[in-house]
Amino acid sequence: MSGMASDQNNSSQDGYIPHYLQKEDPFASKLSREADIIAGFYLTIIGILSTLGNGYVIFMSSKRKKKLRPAEIMTVNLAVCDLGISVVGKPFSIISFFSHRWMFGWIGCRWYGWAGFFFGCGSLITMTAVSLDRYLKICHLSYGTWLKRHHAFICLAIIWAYAMFWATVPFAGVGNYAPEPFGTSCTLDWWLAQASVAGQAFVLSILFFCLLFPTAVIVFSYVKIILKVKSSTKEVAHYDTRIQNSHILEMKLTKVAMLICAGFLIAWIPYAVVSVWSAFGQPDSVPIQFSVIPTLLAKSAAMYNPIIYQVIDCRFACCRPGGLKTKSSSKKSRTYTISAHRDSAAMDETQLE
């Protein structure tokens, strides 16, 4: 505890003492034992569904890894991030909720906070890249003719480096990871913003580069797509059936991407709001019992994407010629990806332009 106090020497310089330094045991649960057990079961279900779903997406993609297109590679990366959150992070919190206290000390707390932020940031930046891909694919159709696999791998390297940088910045002395107010989970130390100007700069940087900027790019991309679709609907009607079908498929796949991004943001925005209030609102004004709800909602984000892939895949299978008669062949061709169009799609889109 003395080591932690020295790490947080800025936390009390203005008279503010964060919740984890006010008590002798910051890792004791502040919830009732019944509430912890319910939260533990909830996270167990979420973790199992997320692990199985994202694991299956990765497994099916690995069977055709040499044939994956650039946008498919990005979607597999999203599944990897979601699987990482489930496998690396959730067991810590599940065990702690059932134990009615955080069981892994400060080292485990920092590791858990780092892993959650690293994979969460990776997911959001991947979805940002996917939204840009959809925007360029729909609004600038010639884009699809030059994008190659190696471009996707370069983009992946940038995404992982970006997430690694921001997740590791707190260890450089400008921030930290700390226990949540309810005690059985850990996160970024949002409460540093209450203590000093340096803490405020740290929190604002995290919010801008890891939430606001990526979200703005996503919103911009899909707004432009919606406007483009409205303006081009009549034009597409004049083309032959093959080009029309290709255009309809791209629109459906774009809707999938929008659903994925919407699900992620809906899950994380309540947590972001509570975090911002904890950082810049009245000190310790967020009720402990209330703060746990956005946290649990955010942890469910990794479960949604495989469900969306599966539902859309089933709808596509039913819409294909032959419907249920081609069930066995459709299973072999499932991609669970945002861009699963035929090899000729890029050429069709160029003709469409």
Tab-separated table of C-alpha atoms in Angstrom, residues 54-68 72-73 76-77 79-80 149 332 334-337:
chain	number	residue	atom	x	y	z
A	54	ASN	CA	-15.485	-15.034	-31.382
A	55	GLY	CA	-13.472	-18.244	-31.233
A	56	TYR	CA	-15.753	-19.761	-33.854
A	57	VAL	CA	-15.419	-16.688	-36.077
A	58	ILE	CA	-11.623	-16.924	-35.896
A	59	PHE	CA	-11.675	-20.696	-36.476
A	60	MET	CA	-13.878	-20.449	-39.563
A	61	SER	CA	-11.748	-17.620	-40.943
A	62	SER	CA	-8.517	-19.548	-40.334
A	63	LYS	CA	-9.760	-22.323	-42.634
A	64	ARG	CA	-9.608	-19.888	-45.534
A	65	LYS	CA	-6.930	-17.514	-44.265
A	66	LYS	CA	-5.131	-17.336	-47.623
A	67	LYS	CA	-8.328	-16.219	-49.334
A	68	LEU	CA	-9.339	-13.530	-46.853
A	72	GLU	CA	-12.349	-9.613	-43.911
A	73	ILE	CA	-8.930	-9.435	-42.278
A	76	VAL	CA	-11.119	-11.080	-37.933
A	77	ASN	CA	-8.972	-8.609	-36.023
A	79	ALA	CA	-12.944	-10.876	-33.259
A	80	VAL	CA	-9.382	-11.278	-31.903
A	149	ARG	CA	-3.971	-7.689	-48.531
A	332	LYS	CA	-18.721	-24.076	-46.300
A	334	ARG	CA	-19.673	-18.723	-44.483
A	335	THR	CA	-17.307	-15.877	-43.772
A	336	TYR	CA	-18.805	-14.053	-40.788
A	337	THR	CA	-17.236	-10.902	-42.108
